[in-house]
Coordinates of C-alpha atoms in Angstrom, one line a residue:
M26 CA 102.1 125.0 99.4
S27 CA 99.9 127.6 101.1
F28 CA 102.1 127.6 104.2
L29 CA 105.2 128.3 102.0
T30 CA 103.3 131.1 100.2
A31 CA 102.1 132.7 103.4
V32 CA 105.5 132.9 104.9
L33 CA 106.9 134.4 101.7
L34 CA 104.1 136.9 101.4
L35 CA 104.7 138.0 105.0
N36 CA 108.3 138.9 104.1
M37 CA 108.2 140.3 100.5
D38 CA 106.1 141.6 97.7
P39 CA 104.0 139.2 95.7
A40 CA 106.2 139.2 92.6
D41 CA 109.3 138.3 94.6
A42 CA 107.4 135.8 96.6
F43 CA 106.3 134.1 93.4
I44 CA 109.8 133.9 92.1
L45 CA 111.2 132.5 95.3
L46 CA 108.4 130.0 95.6
S47 CA 109.2 128.8 92.0
N48 CA 112.9 128.5 92.9
L49 CA 112.0 126.7 96.1
L50 CA 109.9 124.1 94.3
H51 CA 112.9 123.4 92.0
Q52 CA 115.2 122.4 94.8
P53 CA 115.9 118.6 94.7
C54 CA 114.1 117.6 97.9
Q55 CA 111.1 119.9 97.3
R56 CA 110.9 118.7 93.7
A57 CA 110.9 115.1 94.7
F58 CA 108.2 115.6 97.4
F59 CA 105.9 117.8 95.4
R60 CA 106.1 115.5 92.4
M61 CA 105.5 112.6 94.7
D62 CA 108.6 110.8 93.2
A63 CA 108.4 107.7 95.4
D64 CA 111.8 106.5 94.5
M65 CA 113.5 109.7 95.5
M66 CA 111.3 110.2 98.5
F67 CA 112.4 106.8 99.8
V68 CA 116.0 107.8 99.2
Y69 CA 115.5 110.9 101.4
F70 CA 113.8 108.8 104.1
D71 CA 116.7 106.3 104.0
V72 CA 119.2 109.1 104.3
F73 CA 117.2 110.6 107.2
N74 CA 117.0 107.2 108.9
L75 CA 120.8 106.7 108.6
F76 CA 121.5 110.0 110.3
F77 CA 118.6 109.5 112.8
E78 CA 120.0 106.2 113.9
E79 CA 123.6 107.6 114.1
A80 CA 122.6 110.8 116.0
L81 CA 119.7 109.6 118.2
P82 CA 120.0 105.8 118.6
A83 CA 117.6 105.5 121.6
L84 CA 114.9 107.5 119.9
F85 CA 115.5 105.7 116.6
N86 CA 115.1 102.3 118.2
F87 CA 111.9 103.5 120.1
F88 CA 110.4 104.8 116.9
T89 CA 111.3 101.6 115.1
H90 CA 109.7 99.5 117.9
I91 CA 106.4 101.4 117.7
Q92 CA 106.6 101.5 113.9
L93 CA 106.7 105.3 113.6
T94 CA 108.3 105.8 110.3
P95 CA 109.7 109.2 109.1
D96 CA 107.2 109.5 106.3
L97 CA 104.5 110.1 109.0
Y98 CA 106.0 113.3 110.1
L99 CA 108.8 114.3 107.7
I100 CA 106.6 114.7 104.7
G101 CA 104.7 117.5 106.4
W102 CA 107.9 119.2 107.6
V103 CA 109.5 119.0 104.1
F104 CA 106.3 120.1 102.2
T105 CA 105.9 123.2 104.4
L106 CA 109.6 123.8 105.3
F107 CA 108.4 123.5 108.9
S108 CA 106.0 126.5 108.5
K109 CA 103.0 124.5 109.6
S110 CA 104.6 122.9 112.7
L111 CA 106.8 125.6 114.1
P112 CA 106.4 129.2 115.4
L113 CA 107.0 131.8 112.7
D114 CA 110.2 133.2 114.4
V115 CA 111.7 129.7 114.4
V116 CA 110.6 129.0 110.9
S117 CA 112.3 132.3 109.7
R118 CA 115.6 131.2 111.3
I119 CA 115.4 127.8 109.8
W120 CA 114.7 129.2 106.3
D121 CA 117.7 131.5 106.6
V122 CA 120.0 128.6 107.1
Y123 CA 118.1 126.5 104.6
F124 CA 118.7 129.1 101.9
R125 CA 122.4 129.0 102.7
D126 CA 123.0 125.2 103.2
G127 CA 120.2 123.7 101.1
D128 CA 118.3 120.4 101.6
S129 CA 120.8 119.1 104.2
F130 CA 119.6 121.7 106.7
L131 CA 116.0 120.4 106.5
F132 CA 117.2 117.1 107.8
A133 CA 119.5 118.6 110.3
A134 CA 116.6 120.7 111.6
A135 CA 114.3 117.6 111.8
L136 CA 117.0 115.8 113.8
G137 CA 117.5 118.8 116.0
I138 CA 113.7 118.9 116.8
L139 CA 113.7 115.2 117.6
R140 CA 116.8 115.6 119.8
M141 CA 115.3 118.6 121.6
Y142 CA 112.1 116.7 122.5
M143 CA 113.6 113.3 122.9
P144 CA 113.1 113.0 126.6
Q145 CA 109.3 113.7 126.2
L146 CA 109.0 111.6 123.0
L147 CA 110.4 108.5 124.6
H148 CA 107.5 108.5 127.1
M149 CA 104.7 109.1 124.6
E150 CA 102.5 106.7 122.6
F151 CA 102.4 106.5 118.8
E152 CA 99.3 108.8 118.3
V153 CA 100.4 111.4 120.8
I154 CA 103.9 111.6 119.2
L155 CA 102.3 112.2 115.8
Q156 CA 100.1 114.9 117.1
F157 CA 103.0 116.5 118.9
L158 CA 105.3 116.4 115.9
R159 CA 102.6 117.9 113.6
K160 CA 102.2 121.0 115.9
L161 CA 105.2 121.6 118.0
P162 CA 105.1 123.9 121.1
E163 CA 104.6 127.6 120.4
D164 CA 107.0 128.5 123.1
M165 CA 109.9 126.7 121.5
S166 CA 113.3 128.4 122.0
A167 CA 115.0 129.0 118.6
D168 CA 118.3 129.3 120.3
L169 CA 117.9 126.0 122.1
L170 CA 116.7 124.3 118.9
F171 CA 119.8 125.6 117.0
E172 CA 122.0 124.2 119.7
H173 CA 120.4 120.8 119.2
I174 CA 120.7 121.1 115.4
K175 CA 124.4 121.9 115.7
S176 CA 124.9 119.0 118.1
V177 CA 123.5 116.6 115.5
G178 CA 126.6 117.2 113.3
L179 CA 124.9 116.8 109.9
T180 CA 126.9 118.9 107.4
P181 CA 126.0 119.7 103.8
R182 CA 129.0 117.7 102.6
K183 CA 128.1 114.6 104.7
F184 CA 124.5 114.8 103.6
Q185 CA 125.4 115.1 99.9
H186 CA 127.9 112.3 100.1
T187 CA 125.3 110.0 101.6
M188 CA 122.6 111.1 99.1
V189 CA 124.9 110.3 96.2
E190 CA 125.7 106.8 97.7
L191 CA 122.1 105.9 98.2
V192 CA 121.0 107.2 94.8
D193 CA 123.7 105.1 93.2
M194 CA 122.7 102.0 95.2
N195 CA 119.0 102.7 94.3
N196 CA 119.9 102.9 90.6
V197 CA 121.9 99.7 90.7
E198 CA 118.9 97.9 92.4
R199 CA 116.5 99.2 89.8
R200 CA 118.7 98.0 86.9
K201 CA 119.0 94.5 88.6
K202 CA 115.2 94.4 88.9
A203 CA 114.7 95.5 85.3
A204 CA 117.2 92.9 84.1
A205 CA 115.4 90.2 86.1
L206 CA 112.0 91.2 84.5
T207 CA 113.4 91.3 81.0
P208 CA 112.4 88.2 79.1
K209 CA 115.3 86.0 77.9
N210 CA 115.4 84.6 74.4

């Protein structure tokens, strides 16, 4: 939370920063992650994986092969809205679009980052990838990143539709499990 607060305080007075931080923490994705709501976090990971596999199949297959799951890097990106991993100028641009488009843009930005660095990532080992994704290059071009984000093609509508489908599926599965555990008379 300190990374979020720091970026906010760099851009506004403390009272406005507090209000915006409070509003940020009430966004669906942020709320799920900060509450450590495992069910919802897994839905977000599943949604991310669906779009990851669709947009970047070679990298998705490579990450699957080396057992690099999205929770290992996506949690840090979501918790800090990329402020820990990216240069401040890039973070500012991401936040601008995030405030306009909502949670879907966090995932589009994550896919854009992976797309941008895919050639390098495909030749790295597990530990090196994790280190790289936790602190991305300081000389990252925001314009180039936004080209990659756009090429991923993840729209707010597409994201929301997929979220609703997976949440509904998750709820059905939970009801089935609960019914199976309920003692029968």
